[in-house]
Short mmCIF file of N, CA and C in Angstrom, two decimals:
data_model
loop_
_atom_site.label_atom_id
_atom_site.label_comp_id
_atom_site.label_asym_id
_atom_site.label_seq_id
_atom_site.Cartn_x
_atom_site.Cartn_y
_atom_site.Cartn_z
N ASP B 1 5.62 12.72 -24.94
CA ASP B 1 5.01 11.32 -24.67
C ASP B 1 5.41 10.77 -23.37
N ALA B 2 4.59 9.85 -22.82
CA ALA B 2 4.63 9.22 -21.55
C ALA B 2 6.05 8.93 -21.12
N ILE B 3 6.71 8.35 -21.98
CA ILE B 3 8.18 7.85 -21.44
C ILE B 3 9.14 9.05 -21.31
N GLU B 4 9.07 10.17 -22.06
CA GLU B 4 9.80 11.23 -21.65
C GLU B 4 9.32 11.99 -20.49
N GLU B 5 7.99 11.82 -20.08
CA GLU B 5 7.53 12.48 -18.83
C GLU B 5 8.11 11.50 -17.69
N PHE B 6 8.12 10.31 -17.84
CA PHE B 6 8.78 9.50 -16.74
C PHE B 6 10.19 9.78 -16.52
N GLU B 7 10.84 9.83 -17.79
CA GLU B 7 12.33 10.11 -17.67
C GLU B 7 12.63 11.44 -17.16
N GLN B 8 11.76 12.63 -17.46
CA GLN B 8 11.90 13.79 -16.81
C GLN B 8 11.67 13.83 -15.26
N ALA B 9 10.77 13.04 -14.83
CA ALA B 9 10.33 12.89 -13.40
C ALA B 9 11.74 12.29 -12.71
N MET B 10 12.32 11.43 -13.38
CA MET B 10 13.49 10.68 -12.64
C MET B 10 14.61 11.43 -12.80
N ARG B 11 14.89 12.51 -13.46
CA ARG B 11 15.84 13.43 -13.53
C ARG B 11 15.75 14.33 -12.50
N TYR B 12 14.55 14.79 -11.94
CA TYR B 12 14.12 15.66 -10.88
C TYR B 12 14.71 14.84 -9.55
N GLN B 13 14.12 13.77 -9.57
CA GLN B 13 14.30 12.85 -8.40
C GLN B 13 15.08 11.70 -8.80
N SER B 14 16.41 11.51 -8.78
CA SER B 14 17.27 10.60 -9.48
C SER B 14 17.01 9.03 -9.14
N ARG B 15 16.28 8.87 -7.95
CA ARG B 15 16.10 7.52 -7.65
C ARG B 15 14.51 7.25 -7.44
N TYR B 16 13.76 7.90 -8.54
CA TYR B 16 12.38 7.73 -8.30
C TYR B 16 11.99 6.43 -9.06
N ALA B 17 11.78 5.42 -8.01
CA ALA B 17 11.40 4.10 -8.47
C ALA B 17 10.24 3.86 -9.20
N GLU B 18 9.20 4.58 -8.72
CA GLU B 18 7.78 4.39 -9.30
C GLU B 18 7.78 5.00 -10.72
N ALA B 19 8.38 6.03 -11.09
CA ALA B 19 8.57 6.57 -12.25
C ALA B 19 9.20 5.64 -13.28
N CYS B 20 10.30 5.07 -12.86
CA CYS B 20 11.08 4.03 -13.77
C CYS B 20 10.06 2.83 -13.76
N TYR B 21 9.40 2.39 -12.87
CA TYR B 21 8.46 1.44 -13.14
C TYR B 21 7.47 1.72 -14.11
N ASN B 22 6.75 2.84 -13.99
CA ASN B 22 5.83 3.30 -15.00
C ASN B 22 6.44 3.53 -16.36
N ARG B 23 7.56 3.75 -16.53
CA ARG B 23 8.31 3.94 -17.93
C ARG B 23 8.17 2.43 -18.47
N GLY B 24 8.50 1.50 -17.47
CA GLY B 24 8.62 0.08 -17.86
C GLY B 24 7.28 -0.34 -18.32
N VAL B 25 6.15 0.14 -17.72
CA VAL B 25 4.80 -0.27 -18.27
C VAL B 25 4.61 0.18 -19.60
N VAL B 26 4.98 1.41 -19.82
CA VAL B 26 4.77 2.02 -21.22
C VAL B 26 5.48 1.12 -22.26
N PHE B 27 6.74 0.98 -21.71
CA PHE B 27 7.51 -0.09 -22.80
C PHE B 27 6.83 -1.27 -23.00
N PHE B 28 6.41 -1.79 -22.03
CA PHE B 28 5.77 -3.12 -22.05
C PHE B 28 4.44 -2.99 -22.93
N ARG B 29 3.76 -1.94 -22.92
CA ARG B 29 2.48 -1.83 -23.69
C ARG B 29 2.79 -1.63 -25.11
N GLN B 30 3.90 -1.07 -25.37
CA GLN B 30 4.36 -0.75 -26.65
C GLN B 30 5.12 -1.93 -27.31
N GLY B 31 5.16 -3.06 -26.58
CA GLY B 31 5.64 -4.29 -27.01
C GLY B 31 7.37 -4.37 -26.85
N ASP B 32 8.01 -3.49 -26.25
CA ASP B 32 9.34 -3.57 -26.04
C ASP B 32 9.69 -4.14 -24.78
N ARG B 33 9.60 -5.51 -24.71
CA ARG B 33 9.70 -6.13 -23.40
C ARG B 33 11.25 -6.06 -22.90
N ALA B 34 12.10 -5.95 -23.59
CA ALA B 34 13.55 -5.68 -23.18
C ALA B 34 13.64 -4.37 -22.70
N ALA B 35 13.14 -3.30 -23.14
CA ALA B 35 13.20 -2.12 -22.35
C ALA B 35 12.38 -1.97 -21.06
N ALA B 36 11.31 -2.54 -21.03
CA ALA B 36 10.43 -2.79 -19.87
C ALA B 36 11.07 -3.49 -18.80
N LEU B 37 11.69 -4.71 -19.11
CA LEU B 37 12.54 -5.47 -18.18
C LEU B 37 13.75 -4.53 -17.58
N ALA B 38 14.31 -3.88 -18.41
CA ALA B 38 15.57 -3.04 -17.85
C ALA B 38 14.92 -1.88 -16.92
N SER B 39 13.78 -1.27 -17.27
CA SER B 39 13.13 -0.18 -16.49
C SER B 39 12.68 -1.00 -14.98
N TYR B 40 12.02 -2.31 -15.09
CA TYR B 40 11.70 -2.92 -13.85
C TYR B 40 12.83 -3.12 -12.93
N ARG B 41 14.05 -3.75 -13.66
CA ARG B 41 15.10 -3.99 -12.89
C ARG B 41 15.79 -2.74 -12.19
N GLN B 42 15.83 -1.49 -12.97
CA GLN B 42 16.21 -0.34 -12.17
C GLN B 42 15.41 0.08 -11.23
N ALA B 43 14.04 0.02 -11.40
CA ALA B 43 13.16 0.36 -10.27
C ALA B 43 13.43 -0.38 -9.02
N ILE B 44 13.60 -1.89 -9.21
CA ILE B 44 13.87 -2.72 -8.21
C ILE B 44 15.15 -2.34 -7.31
N GLU B 45 16.17 -1.95 -8.26
CA GLU B 45 17.47 -1.47 -7.48
C GLU B 45 17.21 -0.54 -6.68
N TRP B 46 16.42 0.51 -7.00
CA TRP B 46 16.06 1.69 -6.23
C TRP B 46 14.93 1.43 -5.13
N ASP B 47 14.24 0.45 -5.34
CA ASP B 47 13.10 0.00 -4.30
C ASP B 47 13.01 -1.31 -4.54
N PRO B 48 13.66 -2.12 -3.59
CA PRO B 48 13.60 -3.64 -3.63
C PRO B 48 12.24 -4.32 -3.29
N ASP B 49 11.42 -3.36 -2.84
CA ASP B 49 10.18 -3.83 -2.39
C ASP B 49 9.06 -3.28 -3.05
N LEU B 50 9.20 -2.72 -4.24
CA LEU B 50 8.10 -2.25 -5.08
C LEU B 50 7.50 -3.41 -5.77
N VAL B 51 6.31 -3.71 -5.30
CA VAL B 51 5.70 -4.94 -5.67
C VAL B 51 5.31 -5.03 -7.21
N MET B 52 4.87 -3.99 -7.74
CA MET B 52 4.47 -4.12 -9.15
C MET B 52 5.72 -4.21 -10.13
N ALA B 53 6.71 -3.65 -9.69
CA ALA B 53 8.04 -3.88 -10.58
C ALA B 53 8.46 -5.26 -10.39
N LEU B 54 8.49 -5.81 -9.18
CA LEU B 54 8.88 -7.17 -8.93
C LEU B 54 7.97 -8.17 -9.81
N ASN B 55 6.65 -7.88 -9.72
CA ASN B 55 5.72 -8.70 -10.47
C ASN B 55 5.99 -8.64 -12.01
N GLY B 56 6.06 -7.41 -12.49
CA GLY B 56 6.35 -7.10 -13.83
C GLY B 56 7.53 -7.84 -14.27
N LEU B 57 8.67 -7.90 -13.73
CA LEU B 57 9.90 -8.40 -14.07
C LEU B 57 9.66 -9.94 -14.14
N ALA B 58 9.02 -10.46 -13.20
CA ALA B 58 8.79 -11.93 -13.04
C ALA B 58 8.02 -12.47 -14.31
N TRP B 59 6.89 -11.57 -14.62
CA TRP B 59 5.90 -11.98 -15.67
C TRP B 59 6.68 -11.82 -16.96
N ILE B 60 7.58 -10.97 -17.24
CA ILE B 60 8.27 -10.90 -18.46
C ILE B 60 9.14 -12.10 -18.61
N ILE B 61 9.87 -12.40 -17.60
CA ILE B 61 10.80 -13.42 -17.86
C ILE B 61 10.18 -14.82 -17.86
N ALA B 62 8.99 -14.98 -17.16
CA ALA B 62 8.36 -16.31 -17.21
C ALA B 62 7.59 -16.62 -18.46
N THR B 63 7.23 -15.53 -19.04
CA THR B 63 6.36 -15.50 -20.32
C THR B 63 7.22 -15.39 -21.69
N ASP B 64 8.47 -15.25 -21.53
CA ASP B 64 9.33 -15.00 -22.60
C ASP B 64 9.79 -16.40 -23.17
N THR B 65 9.65 -16.35 -24.64
CA THR B 65 9.82 -17.50 -25.36
C THR B 65 11.24 -17.77 -25.74
N LYS B 66 12.18 -16.69 -25.63
CA LYS B 66 13.49 -16.87 -26.02
C LYS B 66 14.25 -17.00 -24.99
N SER B 67 14.58 -16.34 -23.92
CA SER B 67 15.66 -16.44 -23.04
C SER B 67 15.25 -16.90 -21.66
N ILE B 68 14.17 -17.89 -21.45
CA ILE B 68 13.58 -18.14 -20.16
C ILE B 68 14.66 -18.81 -19.06
N HIS B 69 15.53 -19.63 -19.70
CA HIS B 69 16.51 -20.28 -18.90
C HIS B 69 17.41 -19.33 -18.27
N ASN B 70 17.82 -18.36 -18.82
CA ASN B 70 18.82 -17.30 -18.38
C ASN B 70 18.49 -16.73 -17.13
N SER B 71 17.27 -16.51 -16.80
CA SER B 71 17.03 -15.56 -15.63
C SER B 71 15.88 -16.18 -14.87
N ILE B 72 15.52 -17.42 -14.94
CA ILE B 72 14.39 -17.85 -14.42
C ILE B 72 14.44 -17.90 -12.75
N GLN B 73 15.64 -17.96 -12.28
CA GLN B 73 15.88 -17.96 -10.82
C GLN B 73 15.40 -16.39 -10.25
N GLU B 74 15.86 -15.65 -11.12
CA GLU B 74 15.53 -14.14 -10.91
C GLU B 74 14.03 -14.02 -10.71
N ALA B 75 13.34 -14.39 -11.76
CA ALA B 75 11.92 -14.39 -11.74
C ALA B 75 11.27 -15.04 -10.62
N VAL B 76 11.75 -16.27 -10.20
CA VAL B 76 11.31 -16.82 -9.05
C VAL B 76 11.42 -15.98 -7.70
N ALA B 77 12.67 -15.47 -7.66
CA ALA B 77 12.90 -14.63 -6.28
C ALA B 77 12.07 -13.42 -6.29
N ALA B 78 12.06 -12.68 -7.44
CA ALA B 78 11.10 -11.48 -7.59
C ALA B 78 9.87 -11.88 -7.27
N SER B 79 9.24 -12.97 -7.86
CA SER B 79 7.87 -13.22 -7.57
C SER B 79 7.58 -13.69 -6.34
N GLN B 80 8.39 -14.35 -5.70
CA GLN B 80 8.09 -15.00 -4.41
C GLN B 80 8.22 -13.84 -3.45
N HIS B 81 8.99 -12.82 -3.50
CA HIS B 81 9.17 -11.61 -2.73
C HIS B 81 7.81 -10.63 -2.81
N ALA B 82 7.43 -10.69 -4.13
CA ALA B 82 6.27 -9.94 -4.30
C ALA B 82 5.05 -10.44 -3.57
N VAL B 83 4.97 -11.87 -3.52
CA VAL B 83 3.92 -12.55 -2.85
C VAL B 83 3.98 -12.36 -1.38
N GLU B 84 5.23 -12.48 -0.94
CA GLU B 84 5.46 -12.36 0.57
C GLU B 84 5.15 -10.87 1.02
N LEU B 85 5.46 -9.80 0.21
CA LEU B 85 5.16 -8.68 0.54
C LEU B 85 3.60 -8.19 0.59
N THR B 86 3.01 -8.98 -0.12
CA THR B 86 1.45 -8.87 -0.37
C THR B 86 0.65 -9.88 0.57
N ARG B 87 1.59 -10.85 1.41
CA ARG B 87 0.95 -11.78 2.25
C ARG B 87 0.12 -12.76 1.43
N SER B 88 0.49 -12.98 0.37
CA SER B 88 -0.24 -13.99 -0.45
C SER B 88 -1.87 -13.51 -0.50
N GLU B 89 -2.28 -12.38 -0.60
CA GLU B 89 -3.47 -11.68 -0.68
C GLU B 89 -3.94 -11.19 -1.96
N GLN B 90 -2.86 -10.98 -2.85
CA GLN B 90 -3.21 -10.22 -4.17
C GLN B 90 -3.03 -11.37 -5.27
N PRO B 91 -4.17 -11.72 -5.98
CA PRO B 91 -4.39 -12.77 -6.94
C PRO B 91 -3.41 -12.35 -8.18
N ILE B 92 -3.23 -11.11 -8.40
CA ILE B 92 -2.23 -10.76 -9.50
C ILE B 92 -0.85 -11.44 -9.23
N CYS B 93 -0.27 -11.07 -8.07
CA CYS B 93 1.00 -11.70 -7.68
C CYS B 93 1.05 -13.13 -7.72
N LEU B 94 -0.05 -13.79 -7.24
CA LEU B 94 0.00 -15.25 -7.09
C LEU B 94 -0.17 -15.85 -8.53
N THR B 95 -0.79 -15.12 -9.39
CA THR B 95 -1.07 -15.44 -10.85
C THR B 95 0.49 -15.54 -11.36
N THR B 96 1.23 -14.42 -11.28
CA THR B 96 2.51 -14.42 -11.79
C THR B 96 3.39 -15.45 -11.16
N LEU B 97 3.25 -15.69 -9.79
CA LEU B 97 4.11 -16.76 -9.32
C LEU B 97 3.86 -18.09 -9.91
N ALA B 98 2.65 -18.38 -10.19
CA ALA B 98 2.09 -19.73 -10.68
C ALA B 98 2.86 -19.64 -12.10
N THR B 99 2.74 -18.62 -12.85
CA THR B 99 3.34 -18.56 -14.13
C THR B 99 4.83 -18.89 -14.15
N VAL B 100 5.43 -18.30 -13.14
CA VAL B 100 6.94 -18.48 -12.99
C VAL B 100 7.36 -19.90 -12.61
N TYR B 101 6.52 -20.56 -11.81
CA TYR B 101 6.73 -22.00 -11.36
C TYR B 101 6.43 -22.86 -12.70
N ALA B 102 5.49 -22.63 -13.53
CA ALA B 102 5.34 -23.39 -14.78
C ALA B 102 6.43 -23.18 -15.66
N ALA B 103 6.85 -21.88 -15.63
CA ALA B 103 8.21 -21.74 -16.67
C ALA B 103 9.41 -22.32 -16.22
N ASP B 104 9.28 -22.65 -14.98
CA ASP B 104 10.34 -23.53 -14.41
C ASP B 104 10.16 -24.94 -14.31
N GLY B 105 9.13 -25.39 -14.82
CA GLY B 105 8.74 -26.75 -15.04
C GLY B 105 8.09 -27.48 -13.58
N GLN B 106 7.80 -26.52 -12.92
CA GLN B 106 7.10 -26.96 -11.43
C GLN B 106 5.68 -26.84 -11.67
N PHE B 107 5.05 -27.70 -12.34
CA PHE B 107 3.66 -27.55 -12.78
C PHE B 107 2.73 -27.93 -11.41
N GLU B 108 3.24 -28.83 -10.69
CA GLU B 108 2.47 -28.93 -9.30
C GLU B 108 2.25 -27.74 -8.50
N LEU B 109 3.37 -26.98 -8.41
CA LEU B 109 3.55 -25.88 -7.74
C LEU B 109 2.66 -24.81 -8.33
N ALA B 110 2.74 -24.64 -9.67
CA ALA B 110 2.00 -23.88 -10.63
C ALA B 110 0.51 -23.96 -10.34
N THR B 111 0.09 -25.20 -10.22
CA THR B 111 -1.33 -25.57 -10.28
C THR B 111 -1.98 -25.04 -9.04
N ASN B 112 -1.12 -25.44 -7.88
CA ASN B 112 -1.42 -25.19 -6.47
C ASN B 112 -1.59 -23.63 -6.23
N THR B 113 -0.67 -22.90 -6.75
CA THR B 113 -0.69 -21.48 -6.77
C THR B 113 -1.59 -20.78 -7.32
N ALA B 114 -2.01 -21.26 -8.67
CA ALA B 114 -3.14 -20.64 -9.47
C ALA B 114 -4.41 -20.88 -8.83
N GLU B 115 -4.57 -22.01 -8.18
CA GLU B 115 -5.72 -22.49 -7.49
C GLU B 115 -6.01 -21.48 -6.34
N GLN B 116 -4.94 -21.12 -5.57
CA GLN B 116 -4.93 -20.13 -4.51
C GLN B 116 -5.42 -18.69 -5.08
N ALA B 117 -4.74 -18.37 -6.23
CA ALA B 117 -5.06 -17.01 -6.76
C ALA B 117 -6.53 -17.01 -7.27
N LEU B 118 -7.00 -18.40 -7.83
CA LEU B 118 -8.37 -18.23 -8.38
C LEU B 118 -9.34 -18.18 -7.21
N GLN B 119 -9.15 -18.73 -6.23
CA GLN B 119 -10.04 -18.52 -4.93
C GLN B 119 -10.20 -17.19 -4.52
N ILE B 120 -8.95 -16.47 -4.54
CA ILE B 120 -9.16 -14.98 -4.09
C ILE B 120 -9.99 -14.11 -5.13
N ALA B 121 -9.57 -14.41 -6.44
CA ALA B 121 -10.22 -13.73 -7.56
C ALA B 121 -11.57 -13.95 -7.63
N ARG B 122 -12.01 -15.10 -7.24
CA ARG B 122 -13.53 -15.26 -7.25
C ARG B 122 -14.25 -14.50 -6.10
N GLN B 123 -13.39 -14.56 -5.03
CA GLN B 123 -13.80 -13.76 -3.69
C GLN B 123 -14.16 -12.36 -3.99
N MET B 124 -13.26 -11.83 -4.80
CA MET B 124 -12.99 -10.42 -5.28
C MET B 124 -14.06 -10.07 -6.45
N GLN B 125 -14.59 -11.35 -6.97
CA GLN B 125 -15.49 -11.04 -8.15
C GLN B 125 -14.74 -10.47 -9.28
N ALA B 126 -13.45 -10.86 -9.42
CA ALA B 126 -12.59 -10.38 -10.59
C ALA B 126 -12.89 -11.23 -11.79
N VAL B 127 -13.84 -10.99 -12.64
CA VAL B 127 -14.29 -11.86 -13.71
C VAL B 127 -13.27 -12.17 -14.63
N GLU B 128 -12.42 -11.08 -15.28
CA GLU B 128 -11.55 -11.30 -16.18
C GLU B 128 -10.34 -12.06 -15.65
N LEU B 129 -9.92 -11.86 -14.38
CA LEU B 129 -8.83 -12.53 -13.83
C LEU B 129 -9.27 -14.07 -13.67
N THR B 130 -10.50 -14.18 -13.20
CA THR B 130 -10.90 -15.57 -13.08
C THR B 130 -10.85 -16.27 -14.15
N ARG B 131 -11.12 -15.80 -15.31
CA ARG B 131 -11.16 -16.45 -16.61
C ARG B 131 -9.91 -16.88 -17.06
N GLN B 132 -8.79 -15.79 -16.85
CA GLN B 132 -7.47 -16.07 -17.21
C GLN B 132 -6.99 -17.28 -16.25
N LEU B 133 -7.26 -17.17 -15.01
CA LEU B 133 -6.71 -18.14 -14.13
C LEU B 133 -7.33 -19.62 -14.58
N GLU B 134 -8.52 -19.62 -14.92
CA GLU B 134 -8.97 -20.91 -15.26
C GLU B 134 -8.25 -21.41 -16.63
N SER B 135 -8.08 -20.59 -17.48
CA SER B 135 -7.26 -20.93 -18.63
C SER B 135 -5.92 -21.41 -18.29
N HIS B 136 -5.12 -20.68 -17.54
CA HIS B 136 -3.69 -20.99 -16.94
C HIS B 136 -3.82 -22.43 -16.48
N LEU B 137 -4.72 -22.54 -15.47
CA LEU B 137 -4.84 -23.92 -14.84
C LEU B 137 -5.01 -25.03 -15.84
N ASP B 138 -5.64 -24.86 -16.79
CA ASP B 138 -5.80 -25.75 -17.71
C ASP B 138 -4.63 -26.16 -18.34
N LEU B 139 -3.60 -25.15 -18.58
CA LEU B 139 -2.35 -25.34 -19.25
C LEU B 139 -1.54 -26.16 -18.23
N TYR B 140 -1.53 -25.60 -17.03
CA TYR B 140 -0.47 -26.19 -16.20
C TYR B 140 -0.86 -27.78 -15.90
N LYS B 141 -2.17 -28.17 -15.75
CA LYS B 141 -2.50 -29.45 -15.56
C LYS B 141 -2.08 -30.20 -16.76
N ARG B 142 -1.85 -29.81 -17.86
CA ARG B 142 -1.46 -30.55 -18.96
C ARG B 142 0.04 -30.33 -19.07
N GLY B 143 0.72 -29.67 -18.26
CA GLY B 143 2.14 -29.48 -18.34
C GLY B 143 2.68 -28.55 -19.37
N ILE B 144 1.85 -27.43 -19.69
CA ILE B 144 2.24 -26.34 -20.60
C ILE B 144 2.25 -25.02 -19.94
N ARG B 145 3.19 -24.20 -20.23
CA ARG B 145 3.44 -22.93 -19.66
C ARG B 145 2.85 -21.85 -20.39
N VAL B 146 2.63 -20.85 -19.79
CA VAL B 146 2.05 -19.55 -20.46
C VAL B 146 3.13 -18.85 -21.06
N THR B 147 2.96 -18.39 -22.28
CA THR B 147 3.95 -17.58 -22.94
C THR B 147 3.33 -16.38 -23.82
N GLU B 148 4.11 -15.55 -24.06
CA GLU B 148 3.82 -14.24 -24.82
C GLU B 148 4.77 -14.17 -25.76
N PRO B 149 4.54 -13.55 -26.88
CA PRO B 149 5.61 -13.32 -28.00
C PRO B 149 6.60 -12.16 -27.61
#
């Protein structure tokens, strides 16, 4: 299965951050957020500039309904770093940063960041992301954060 393949790749190259990140994606898709988070953290330990691992880690923490307060600052730092690395040009990273800000109760920053992401998504004609951002913006303006089970 996919997880075994990524673990095998990591055995051959012990610090293979991308395989670790990809293993986290599989865990996330299977609904195992804790295992995904652990994989993203390991990938970031091996490659602190791996944008999608930073983004994935921040998303899981920010949308978690159980332990948000324990690691929100980790999510803020990871998400801000991902946005810096992408020079504020990737709407996915900006979307996550907005979600992190909302989870931290910073709804004005969340709104401003989501509006920036929305502008880029529209320019890119990313229809699904545009819809998602419009929905998130509505929540942020009402003081509600995005959550996932």
